[in-house]
Coordinates of C-alpha atoms and ligand atoms in Angstrom, one line a residue:
X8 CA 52.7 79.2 46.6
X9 CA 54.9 81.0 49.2
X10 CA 57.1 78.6 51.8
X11 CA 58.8 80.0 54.8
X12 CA 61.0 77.9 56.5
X13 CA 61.6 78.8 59.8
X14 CA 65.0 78.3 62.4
X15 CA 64.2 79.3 65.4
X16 CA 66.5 81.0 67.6
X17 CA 67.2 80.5 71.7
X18 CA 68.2 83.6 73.4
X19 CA 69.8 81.4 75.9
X20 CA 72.5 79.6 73.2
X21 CA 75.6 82.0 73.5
X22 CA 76.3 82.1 69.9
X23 CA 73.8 83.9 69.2
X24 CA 74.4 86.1 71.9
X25 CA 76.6 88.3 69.6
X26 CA 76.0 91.8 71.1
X27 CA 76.9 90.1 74.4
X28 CA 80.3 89.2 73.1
X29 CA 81.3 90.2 69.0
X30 CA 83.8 87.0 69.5
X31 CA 80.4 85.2 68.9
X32 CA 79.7 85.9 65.1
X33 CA 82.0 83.2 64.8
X34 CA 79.9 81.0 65.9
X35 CA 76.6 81.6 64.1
X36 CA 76.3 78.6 61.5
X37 CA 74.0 78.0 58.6
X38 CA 70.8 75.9 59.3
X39 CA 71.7 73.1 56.8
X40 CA 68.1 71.4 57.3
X41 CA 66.7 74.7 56.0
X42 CA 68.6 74.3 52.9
X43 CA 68.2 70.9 51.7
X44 CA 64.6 70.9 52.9
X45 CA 64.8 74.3 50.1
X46 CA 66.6 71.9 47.9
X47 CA 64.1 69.1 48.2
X48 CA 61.2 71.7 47.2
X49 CA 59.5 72.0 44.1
X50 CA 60.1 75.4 41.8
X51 CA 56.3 75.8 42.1
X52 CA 57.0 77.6 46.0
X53 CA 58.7 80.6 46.1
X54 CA 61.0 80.0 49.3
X55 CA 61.9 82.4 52.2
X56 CA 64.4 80.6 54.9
X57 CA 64.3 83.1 58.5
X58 CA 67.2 82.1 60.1
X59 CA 66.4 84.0 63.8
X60 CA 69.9 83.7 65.1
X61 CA 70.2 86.5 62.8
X62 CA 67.8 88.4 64.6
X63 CA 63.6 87.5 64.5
X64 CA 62.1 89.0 61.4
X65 CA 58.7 91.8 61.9
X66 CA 56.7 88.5 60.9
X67 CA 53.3 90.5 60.7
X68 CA 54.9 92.9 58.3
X69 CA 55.8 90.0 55.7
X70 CA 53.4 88.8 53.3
X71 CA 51.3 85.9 54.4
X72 CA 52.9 82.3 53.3
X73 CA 50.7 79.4 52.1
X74 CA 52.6 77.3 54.3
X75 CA 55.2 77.6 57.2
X76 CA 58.3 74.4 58.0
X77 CA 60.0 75.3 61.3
X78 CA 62.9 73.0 62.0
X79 CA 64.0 72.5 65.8
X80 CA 66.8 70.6 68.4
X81 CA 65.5 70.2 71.3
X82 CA 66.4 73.4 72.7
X83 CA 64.6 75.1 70.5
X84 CA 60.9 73.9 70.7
X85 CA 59.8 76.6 72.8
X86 CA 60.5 79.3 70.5
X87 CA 59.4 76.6 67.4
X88 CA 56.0 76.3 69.4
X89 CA 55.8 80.5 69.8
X90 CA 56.6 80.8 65.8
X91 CA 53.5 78.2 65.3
X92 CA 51.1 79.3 67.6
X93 CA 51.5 83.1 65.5
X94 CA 51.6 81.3 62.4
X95 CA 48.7 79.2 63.1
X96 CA 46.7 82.0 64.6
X97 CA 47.0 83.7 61.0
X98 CA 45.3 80.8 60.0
X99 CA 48.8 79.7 58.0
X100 CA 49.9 75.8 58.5
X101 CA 52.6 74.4 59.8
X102 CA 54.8 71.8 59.3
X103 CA 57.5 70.8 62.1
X104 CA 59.6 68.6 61.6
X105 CA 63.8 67.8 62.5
X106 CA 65.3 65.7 65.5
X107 CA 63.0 67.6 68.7
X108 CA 59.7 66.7 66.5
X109 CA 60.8 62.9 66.1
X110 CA 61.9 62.1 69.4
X111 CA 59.0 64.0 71.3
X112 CA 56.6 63.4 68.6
X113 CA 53.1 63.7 70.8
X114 CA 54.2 67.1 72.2
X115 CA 54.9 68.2 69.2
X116 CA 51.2 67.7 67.5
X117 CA 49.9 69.0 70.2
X118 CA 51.2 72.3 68.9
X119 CA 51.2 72.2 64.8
X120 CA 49.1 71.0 62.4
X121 CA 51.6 68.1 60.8
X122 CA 54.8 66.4 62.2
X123 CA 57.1 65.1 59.8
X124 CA 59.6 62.6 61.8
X125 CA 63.1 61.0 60.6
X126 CA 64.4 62.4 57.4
X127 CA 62.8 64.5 55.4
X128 CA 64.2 63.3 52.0
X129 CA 61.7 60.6 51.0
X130 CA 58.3 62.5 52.2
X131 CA 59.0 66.3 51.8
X132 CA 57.7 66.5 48.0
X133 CA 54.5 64.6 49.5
X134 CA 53.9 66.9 52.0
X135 CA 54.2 70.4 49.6
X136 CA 51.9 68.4 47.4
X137 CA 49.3 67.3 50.3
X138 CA 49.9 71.3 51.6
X139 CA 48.9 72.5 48.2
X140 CA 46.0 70.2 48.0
X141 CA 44.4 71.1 51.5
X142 CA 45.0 67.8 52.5
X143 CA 48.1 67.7 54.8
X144 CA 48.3 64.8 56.8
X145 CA 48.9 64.7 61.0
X146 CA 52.1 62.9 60.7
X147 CA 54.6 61.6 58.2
X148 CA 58.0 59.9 58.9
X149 CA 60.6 60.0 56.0
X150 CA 62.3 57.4 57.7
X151 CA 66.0 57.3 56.7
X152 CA 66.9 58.6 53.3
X153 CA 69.0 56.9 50.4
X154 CA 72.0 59.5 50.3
X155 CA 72.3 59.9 46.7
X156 CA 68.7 61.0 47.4
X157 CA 70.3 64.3 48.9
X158 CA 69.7 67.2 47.2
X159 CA 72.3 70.0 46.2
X160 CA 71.3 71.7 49.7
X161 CA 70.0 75.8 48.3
X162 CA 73.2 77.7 49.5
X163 CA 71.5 80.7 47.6
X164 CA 68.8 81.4 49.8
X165 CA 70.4 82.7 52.7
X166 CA 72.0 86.0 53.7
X167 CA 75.8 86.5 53.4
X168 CA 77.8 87.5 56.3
X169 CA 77.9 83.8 58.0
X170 CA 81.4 83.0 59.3
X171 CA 81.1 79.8 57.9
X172 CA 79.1 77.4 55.2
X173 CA 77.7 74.2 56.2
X174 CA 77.9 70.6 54.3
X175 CA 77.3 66.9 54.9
X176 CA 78.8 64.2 53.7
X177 CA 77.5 61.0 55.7
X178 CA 74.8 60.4 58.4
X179 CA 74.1 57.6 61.0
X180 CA 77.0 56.5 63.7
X181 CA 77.2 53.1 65.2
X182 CA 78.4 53.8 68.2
X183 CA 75.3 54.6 70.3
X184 CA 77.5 56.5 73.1
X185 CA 74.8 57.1 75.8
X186 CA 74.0 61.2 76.0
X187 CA 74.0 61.3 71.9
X188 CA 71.0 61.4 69.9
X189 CA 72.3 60.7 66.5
X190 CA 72.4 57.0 66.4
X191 CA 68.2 57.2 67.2
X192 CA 68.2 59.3 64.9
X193 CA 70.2 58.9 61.6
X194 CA 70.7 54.9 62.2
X195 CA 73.3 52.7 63.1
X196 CA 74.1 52.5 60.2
X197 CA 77.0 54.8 58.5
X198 CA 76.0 56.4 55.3
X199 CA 78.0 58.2 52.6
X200 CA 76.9 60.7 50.3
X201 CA 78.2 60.0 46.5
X202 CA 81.7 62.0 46.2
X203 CA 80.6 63.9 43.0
X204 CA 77.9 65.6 44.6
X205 CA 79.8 66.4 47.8
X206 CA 82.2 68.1 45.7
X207 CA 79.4 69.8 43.5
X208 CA 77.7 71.0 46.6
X209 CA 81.5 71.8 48.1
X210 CA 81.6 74.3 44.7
X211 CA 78.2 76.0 45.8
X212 CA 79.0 76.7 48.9
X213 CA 79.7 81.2 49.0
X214 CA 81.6 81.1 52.0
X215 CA 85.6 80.6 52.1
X216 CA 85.5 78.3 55.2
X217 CA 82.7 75.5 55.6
X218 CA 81.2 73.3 58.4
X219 CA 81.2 69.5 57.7
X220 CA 78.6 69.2 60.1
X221 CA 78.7 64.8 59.5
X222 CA 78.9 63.1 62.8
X223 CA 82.2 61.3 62.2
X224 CA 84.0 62.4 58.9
X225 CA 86.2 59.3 58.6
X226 CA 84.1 56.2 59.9
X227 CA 85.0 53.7 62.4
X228 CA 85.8 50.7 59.5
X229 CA 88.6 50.3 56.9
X230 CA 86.3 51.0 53.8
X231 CA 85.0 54.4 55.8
X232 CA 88.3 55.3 55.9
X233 CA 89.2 54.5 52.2
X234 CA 85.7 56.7 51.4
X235 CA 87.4 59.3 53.1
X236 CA 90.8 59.5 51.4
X237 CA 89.2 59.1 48.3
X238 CA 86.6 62.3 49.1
X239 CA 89.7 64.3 50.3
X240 CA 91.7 63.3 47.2
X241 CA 88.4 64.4 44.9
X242 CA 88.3 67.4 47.1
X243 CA 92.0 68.5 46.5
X244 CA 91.3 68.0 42.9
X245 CA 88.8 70.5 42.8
X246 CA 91.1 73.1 44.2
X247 CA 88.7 74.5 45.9
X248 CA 90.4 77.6 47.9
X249 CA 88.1 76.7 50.8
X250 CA 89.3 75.9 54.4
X251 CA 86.8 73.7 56.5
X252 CA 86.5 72.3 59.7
X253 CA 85.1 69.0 60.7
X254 CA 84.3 66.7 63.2
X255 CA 85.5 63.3 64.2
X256 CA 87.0 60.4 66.8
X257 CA 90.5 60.3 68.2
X258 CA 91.5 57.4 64.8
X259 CA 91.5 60.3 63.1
X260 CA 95.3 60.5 64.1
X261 CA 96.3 56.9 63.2
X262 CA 96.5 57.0 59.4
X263 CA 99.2 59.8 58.4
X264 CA 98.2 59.6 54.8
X265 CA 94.6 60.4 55.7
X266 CA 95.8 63.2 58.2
X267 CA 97.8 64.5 54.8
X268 CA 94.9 64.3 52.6
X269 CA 92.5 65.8 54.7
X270 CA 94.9 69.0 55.1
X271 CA 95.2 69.3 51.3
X272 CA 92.0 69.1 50.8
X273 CA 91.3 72.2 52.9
X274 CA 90.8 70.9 56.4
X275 CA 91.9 73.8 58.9
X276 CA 90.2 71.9 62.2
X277 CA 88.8 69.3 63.3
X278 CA 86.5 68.8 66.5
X279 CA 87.3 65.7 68.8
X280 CA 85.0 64.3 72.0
X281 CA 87.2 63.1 74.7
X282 CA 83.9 63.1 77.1
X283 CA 86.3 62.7 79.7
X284 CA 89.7 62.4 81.1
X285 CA 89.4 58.9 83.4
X286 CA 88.5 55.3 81.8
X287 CA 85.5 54.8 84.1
X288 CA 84.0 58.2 82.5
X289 CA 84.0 57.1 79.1
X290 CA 82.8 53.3 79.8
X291 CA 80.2 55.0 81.7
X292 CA 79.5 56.9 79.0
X293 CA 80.0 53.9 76.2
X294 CA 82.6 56.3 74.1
X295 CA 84.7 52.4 73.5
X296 CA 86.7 54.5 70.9
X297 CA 88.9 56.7 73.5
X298 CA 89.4 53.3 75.2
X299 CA 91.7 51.9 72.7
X300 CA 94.3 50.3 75.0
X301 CA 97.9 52.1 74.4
X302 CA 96.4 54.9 73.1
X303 CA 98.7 58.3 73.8
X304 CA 96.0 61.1 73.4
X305 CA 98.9 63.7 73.3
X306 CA 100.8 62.0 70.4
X307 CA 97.0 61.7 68.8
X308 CA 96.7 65.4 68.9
X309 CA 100.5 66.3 67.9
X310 CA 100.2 64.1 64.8
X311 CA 97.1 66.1 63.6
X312 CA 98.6 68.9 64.5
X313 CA 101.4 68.9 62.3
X314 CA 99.7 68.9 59.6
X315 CA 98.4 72.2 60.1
X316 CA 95.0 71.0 61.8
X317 CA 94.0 72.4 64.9
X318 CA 92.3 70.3 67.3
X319 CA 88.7 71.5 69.3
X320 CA 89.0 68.7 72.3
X321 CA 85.2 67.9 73.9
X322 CA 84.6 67.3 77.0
X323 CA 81.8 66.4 79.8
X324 CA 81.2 67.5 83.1
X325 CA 78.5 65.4 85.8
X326 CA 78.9 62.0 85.0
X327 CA 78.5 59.9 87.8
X328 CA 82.0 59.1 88.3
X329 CA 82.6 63.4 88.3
X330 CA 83.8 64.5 92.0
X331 CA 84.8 68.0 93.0
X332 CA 87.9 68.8 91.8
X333 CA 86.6 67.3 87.9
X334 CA 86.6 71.0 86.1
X335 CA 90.4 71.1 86.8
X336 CA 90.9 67.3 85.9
X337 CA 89.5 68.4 82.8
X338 CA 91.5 71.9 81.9
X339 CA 94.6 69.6 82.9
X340 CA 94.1 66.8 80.7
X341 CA 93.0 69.4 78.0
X342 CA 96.3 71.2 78.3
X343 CA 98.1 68.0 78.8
X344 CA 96.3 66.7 75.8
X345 CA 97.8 69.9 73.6
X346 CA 93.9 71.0 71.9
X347 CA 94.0 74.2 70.7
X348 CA 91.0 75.1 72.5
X349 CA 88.4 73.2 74.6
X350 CA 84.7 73.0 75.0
X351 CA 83.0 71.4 77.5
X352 CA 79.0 70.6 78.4
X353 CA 77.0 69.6 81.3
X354 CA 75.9 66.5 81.0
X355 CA 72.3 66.3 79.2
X356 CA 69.7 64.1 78.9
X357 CA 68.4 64.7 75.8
X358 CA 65.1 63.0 74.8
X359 CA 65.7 59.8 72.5
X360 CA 69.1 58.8 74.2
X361 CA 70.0 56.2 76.6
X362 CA 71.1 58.9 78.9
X363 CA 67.2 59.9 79.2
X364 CA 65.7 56.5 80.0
X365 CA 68.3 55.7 82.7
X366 CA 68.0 59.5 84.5
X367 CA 64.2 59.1 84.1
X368 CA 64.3 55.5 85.9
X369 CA 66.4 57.1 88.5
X370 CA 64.1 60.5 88.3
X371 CA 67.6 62.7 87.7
X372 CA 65.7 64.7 85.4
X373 CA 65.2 68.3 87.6
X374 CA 64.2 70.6 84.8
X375 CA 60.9 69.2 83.4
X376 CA 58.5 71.5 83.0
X377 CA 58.5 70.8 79.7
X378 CA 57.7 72.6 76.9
X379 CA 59.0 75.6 78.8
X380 CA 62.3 73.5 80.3
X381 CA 63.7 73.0 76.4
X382 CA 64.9 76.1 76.1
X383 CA 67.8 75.0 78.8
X384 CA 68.4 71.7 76.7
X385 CA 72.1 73.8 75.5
X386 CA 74.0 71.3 77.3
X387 CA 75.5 74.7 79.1
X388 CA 73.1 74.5 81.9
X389 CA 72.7 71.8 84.1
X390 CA 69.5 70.2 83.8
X391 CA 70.0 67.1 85.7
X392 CA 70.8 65.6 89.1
X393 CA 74.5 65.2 89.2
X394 CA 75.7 61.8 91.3
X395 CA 78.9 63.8 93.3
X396 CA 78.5 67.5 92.5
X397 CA 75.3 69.5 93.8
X398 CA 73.8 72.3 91.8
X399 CA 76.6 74.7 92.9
X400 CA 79.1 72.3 92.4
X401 CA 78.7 71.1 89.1
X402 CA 78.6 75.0 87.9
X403 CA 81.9 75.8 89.6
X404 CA 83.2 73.0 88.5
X405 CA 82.4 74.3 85.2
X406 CA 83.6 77.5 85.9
X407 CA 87.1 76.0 87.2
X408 CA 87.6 74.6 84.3
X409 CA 87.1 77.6 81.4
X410 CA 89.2 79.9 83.9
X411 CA 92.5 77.0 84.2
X412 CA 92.0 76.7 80.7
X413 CA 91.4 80.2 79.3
X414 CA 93.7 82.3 81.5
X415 CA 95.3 85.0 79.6
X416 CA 98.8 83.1 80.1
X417 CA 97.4 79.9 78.8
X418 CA 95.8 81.5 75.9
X419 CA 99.2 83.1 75.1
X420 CA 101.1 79.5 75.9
X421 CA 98.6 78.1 73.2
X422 CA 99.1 81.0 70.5
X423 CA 103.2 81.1 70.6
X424 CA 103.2 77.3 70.3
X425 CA 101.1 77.7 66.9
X426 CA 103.2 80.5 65.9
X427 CA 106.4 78.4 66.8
X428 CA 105.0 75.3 64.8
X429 CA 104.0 77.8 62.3
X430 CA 100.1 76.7 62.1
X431 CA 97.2 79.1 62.7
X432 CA 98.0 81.4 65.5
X433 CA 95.0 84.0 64.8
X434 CA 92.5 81.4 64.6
X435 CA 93.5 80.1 67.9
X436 CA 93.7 83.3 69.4
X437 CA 90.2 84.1 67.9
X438 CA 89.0 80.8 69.0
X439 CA 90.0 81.3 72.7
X440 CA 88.9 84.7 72.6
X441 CA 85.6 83.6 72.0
X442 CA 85.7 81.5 74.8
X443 CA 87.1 83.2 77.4
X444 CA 84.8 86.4 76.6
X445 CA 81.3 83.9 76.9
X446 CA 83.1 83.0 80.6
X447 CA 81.6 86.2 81.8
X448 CA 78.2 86.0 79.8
X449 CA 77.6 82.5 81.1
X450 CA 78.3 83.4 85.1
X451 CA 75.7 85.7 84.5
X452 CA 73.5 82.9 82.5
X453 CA 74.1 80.6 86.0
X454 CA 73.3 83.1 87.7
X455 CA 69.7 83.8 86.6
X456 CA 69.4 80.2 86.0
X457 CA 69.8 79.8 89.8
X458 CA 67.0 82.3 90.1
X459 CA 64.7 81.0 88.1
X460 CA 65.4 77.0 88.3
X461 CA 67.7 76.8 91.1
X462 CA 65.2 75.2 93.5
X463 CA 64.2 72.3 91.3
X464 CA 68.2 71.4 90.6
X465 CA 69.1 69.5 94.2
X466 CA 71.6 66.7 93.7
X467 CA 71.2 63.3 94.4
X468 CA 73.6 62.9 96.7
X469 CA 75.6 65.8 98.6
X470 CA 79.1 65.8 97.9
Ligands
B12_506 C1 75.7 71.1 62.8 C2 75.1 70.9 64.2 C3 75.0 72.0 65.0 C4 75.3 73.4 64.6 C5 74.0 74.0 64.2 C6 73.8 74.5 62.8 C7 72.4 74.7 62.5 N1 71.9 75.9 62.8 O1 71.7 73.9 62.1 C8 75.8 74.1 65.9 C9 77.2 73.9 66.1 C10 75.4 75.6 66.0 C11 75.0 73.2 66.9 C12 74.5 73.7 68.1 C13 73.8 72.9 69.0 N2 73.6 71.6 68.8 CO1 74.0 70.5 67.3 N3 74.3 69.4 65.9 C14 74.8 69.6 64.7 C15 74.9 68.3 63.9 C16 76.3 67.8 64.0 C17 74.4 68.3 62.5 C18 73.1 69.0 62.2 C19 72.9 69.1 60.7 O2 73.1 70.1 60.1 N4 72.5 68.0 60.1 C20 72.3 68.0 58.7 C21 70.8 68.2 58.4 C22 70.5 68.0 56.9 O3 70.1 67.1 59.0 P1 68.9 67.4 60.1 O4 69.1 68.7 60.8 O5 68.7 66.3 60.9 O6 67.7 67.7 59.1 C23 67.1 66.6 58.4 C24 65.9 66.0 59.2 O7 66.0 66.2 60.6 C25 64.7 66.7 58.7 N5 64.2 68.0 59.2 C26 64.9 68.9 59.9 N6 64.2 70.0 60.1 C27 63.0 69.8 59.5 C28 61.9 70.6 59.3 C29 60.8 70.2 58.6 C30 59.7 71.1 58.4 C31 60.9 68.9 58.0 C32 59.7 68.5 57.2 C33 62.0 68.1 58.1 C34 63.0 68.5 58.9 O8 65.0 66.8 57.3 C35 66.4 67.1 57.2 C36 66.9 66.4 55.9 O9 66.7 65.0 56.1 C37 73.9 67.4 64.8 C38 74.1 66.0 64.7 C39 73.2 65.4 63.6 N7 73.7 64.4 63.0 O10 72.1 65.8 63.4 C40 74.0 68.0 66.2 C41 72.8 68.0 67.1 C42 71.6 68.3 66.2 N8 73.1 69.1 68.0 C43 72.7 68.9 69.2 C44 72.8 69.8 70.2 C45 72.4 69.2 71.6 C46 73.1 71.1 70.0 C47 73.1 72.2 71.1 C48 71.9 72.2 71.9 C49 74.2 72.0 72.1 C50 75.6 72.1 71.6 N9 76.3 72.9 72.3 O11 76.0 71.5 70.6 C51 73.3 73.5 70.2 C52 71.9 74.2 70.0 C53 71.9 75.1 68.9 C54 70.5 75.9 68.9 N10 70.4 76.7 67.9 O12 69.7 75.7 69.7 C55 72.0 67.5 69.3 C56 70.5 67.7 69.3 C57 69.8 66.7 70.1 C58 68.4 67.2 70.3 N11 67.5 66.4 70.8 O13 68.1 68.3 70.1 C59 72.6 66.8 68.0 C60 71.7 65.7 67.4 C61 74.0 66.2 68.4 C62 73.9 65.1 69.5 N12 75.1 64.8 69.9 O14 73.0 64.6 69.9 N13 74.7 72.0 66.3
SF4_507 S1 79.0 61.0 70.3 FE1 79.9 60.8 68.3 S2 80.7 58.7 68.3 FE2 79.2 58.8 70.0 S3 77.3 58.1 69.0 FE3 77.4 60.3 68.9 S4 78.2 60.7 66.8 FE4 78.7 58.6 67.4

């Protein structure tokens, strides 16, 4: 029985835009859904995973598969849909399944033949053997997996040449912050995978540096924390000789000994959301963590830093409480903050969220013409109606802020600092490289978004 499992790529994500800027290899990751799906699969199927962000494969020229799985976020359903219309036209079926297929569930068996929604841990055997039988079901939900039900994720199966590896440790976030779809998704409730098979999975991984792709690393409660130390300490035991980056909230800082164990145990980076740089934004936005009374985000950052771990800071542009002027708030605070280099998204309603049901009560949703619309769901184009900041606005506000932050003299302010505090230097200078080369590809991405979406964008309420 022959399997392909299918990511699907979206032209319009710029890292996979790598012949529009070579910076961007760096940012081509491993499907990880692909390879524990691979992992949850029977020997019986002979697996092929197509990753298209390495480029689409001659599908026609490959021999025909008994069955096809295509994985998909949201802003990749439009291809995922292409893929299974081929597919299905072939007469192959086709399984979808991943966090688009559970949170738009009827759109989605509209266009496939079976829907598997939630995780796919607990069902996935049941659906090869219903596939191999004839008898595949419309819909199945795996609901949310026991984590020492994860499998060793197949590593083996893809290609070499990825700038990184990808892992998971945990799932499931209580926080609920209002634009994020994980806590529909993966639960409220925090989950950790058993250390010794983090660590064996850790040992299968080819690449030198690795993606923790978990939510939040470290938890929000004393015993997450404690699960942490003790999977850095295992990890540092298994010397390792792997570098990885990770992501988490700003308590990462509080707990020196943690900071210390994390860096021995490999970690180069770590990715913190801000959201945004006044109070009001992140109540609005229900991030309680950054609200932490007393809390010195500068002194946050320097402590991580000095243990060798450079800080990504996150950020949000068109909340409500966003006025003109809010890209260069943000580059400010980001400097101000010390990150090593900053990335910020438009605000995005992304089906499943609380974000969604309040902009469709208040019909702020402009691009829905959906499925077609999905491919824009990158959170780099701005989908919505934005309270303060018209279409225009909300771009150049965007823009504002990547060219403060990413001027050539910043970049080199940044880079001699590192050098001076003898951390990474090249990997800042790489990272903000990348960066400020996508500054041109995306004024060209607004601009044909204008073009082809402009019209439907109008704000809300003129600035
Ligand atoms: C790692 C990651 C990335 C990596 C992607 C690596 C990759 N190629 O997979 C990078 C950094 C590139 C990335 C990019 C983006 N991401 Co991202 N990302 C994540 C993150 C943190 C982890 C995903 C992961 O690997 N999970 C581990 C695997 C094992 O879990 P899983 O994917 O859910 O798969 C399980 C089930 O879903 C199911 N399943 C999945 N696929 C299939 C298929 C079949 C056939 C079946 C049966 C089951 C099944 O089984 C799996 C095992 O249980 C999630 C948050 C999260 N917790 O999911 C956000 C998340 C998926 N990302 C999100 C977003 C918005 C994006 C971006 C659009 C925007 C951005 N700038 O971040 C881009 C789009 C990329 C694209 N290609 O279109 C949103 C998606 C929401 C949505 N509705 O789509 C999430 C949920 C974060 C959030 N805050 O809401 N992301
Ligand atoms: S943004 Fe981070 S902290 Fe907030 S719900 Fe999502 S995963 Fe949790």
């Amino acid at each position: 029985m022959r399997l392909y499992l299918i990511n699907p790529s979206n032209p319009l994500v710029s890292s996979v835009r790598v012949k529009e800027s070579r910076w961007n290899r760096y940012r081509v990751w491993k499907p990880l859904s692909l390879m524990v799906l691979a992992g949850l699969t029977p020997p019986e199927w002979e697996i092929t995973i197509v990753d298209e962000n390495l480029g689409a494969p001659d599908y026609p020229a490959m021999p025909r598969p008994d069955l096809v799985g295509i994985t998909a976020f949201t802003a990749q359903a439009n291809r995922a849909y292409e893929v299974a219309r081929h597919c299905r036209r072939l007469g192959v079926p086709v399984v979808m399944g991943g966090i688009h297929a559970t949170m738009c569930l009827d759109e989605v068996m509209e266009r496939v033949d079976s829907v598997v929604t939630g995780e796919a841990e607990g069902i996935w055997p049941q659906v090869l053997e219903d596939a191999r039988h004839g008898r595949l079901k419309r819909r199945y939900d795996g609901g949310l997996a026991e984590m020492d039900n994860v499998p060793l994720a197949r590593q083996d199966l893809l290609a070499t040449g990825y700038a990184f590896g990808a892992i998971q440790t945990t799932r499931g976030c209580p926080l609920n912050c209002s634009f994020c779809s994980v806590t529909a998704f993966n639960g409220a409730h925090y989950r950790q995978r058993p250390i010794p098979d983090v660590v064996r999975e850790f040992q299968s991984v080819p690449e030198k540096r690795v993606l923790v792709v978990d939510d939040n690393l470290i938890g929000t409660r004393p015993e997450h924390i404690a699960r942490a130390k003790d999977l850095f300490r295992a990890l540092a035991q298994a010397k390792l000789r792997k570098q990885w980056i990770a992501q988490a909230t700003i308590n990462f800082a509080d707990d020196e000994e943690l900071l210390a164990l994390a860096a021995k145990a490999g970690c180069s980076g770590v990715y913190i959301g801000f959201e945004s740089p006044a109070p009001e934004g992140l109540r609005e936005l229900g991030k309680k963590f950054n609200l932490l009374k007393g809390r010195d985000f500068r002194a946050s950052v320097r402590r991580i830093q000095r243990h060798g771990i450079l800080v990504v800071g996150s950020f949000i542009i068109g909340l409500d409480v966003d006025e003109p002027g809010i890209g260069n708030r943000i580059a400010e605070a980001a400097s101000q903050y010390g990150v090593d280099n900053l990335n910020v998204l438009f605000l995005t309603p992304l089906p499943g969220t609380r974000l969604w049901d309040q902009m469709k009560l208040e019909d702020r949703i402009a691009l829905d013409a959906f499925p077609e619309d999905w491919s824009y769901y990158t959170l780099t184009f701005p989908v919505a109606r934005y309270k303060h900041l018209t279409l225009d606005g909300v771009i150049e506000e965007m823009l504002a802020c990547d060219r403060n932050f990413y001027s050539m003299s910043s970049i080199l302010r940044r880079v001699c600092r590192n050098l001076w505090e003898y951390r990474k230097p090249l990997i800042t200078l790489v990272g903000n490289l990348t960066y400020r080369g996508n500054l041109r590809v995306n004024c060209k991405a607004y601009a044909d978004f204008k073009r082809q979406r402009g019209n439907r964008t109008n704000c809300v309420k003129e600035s």
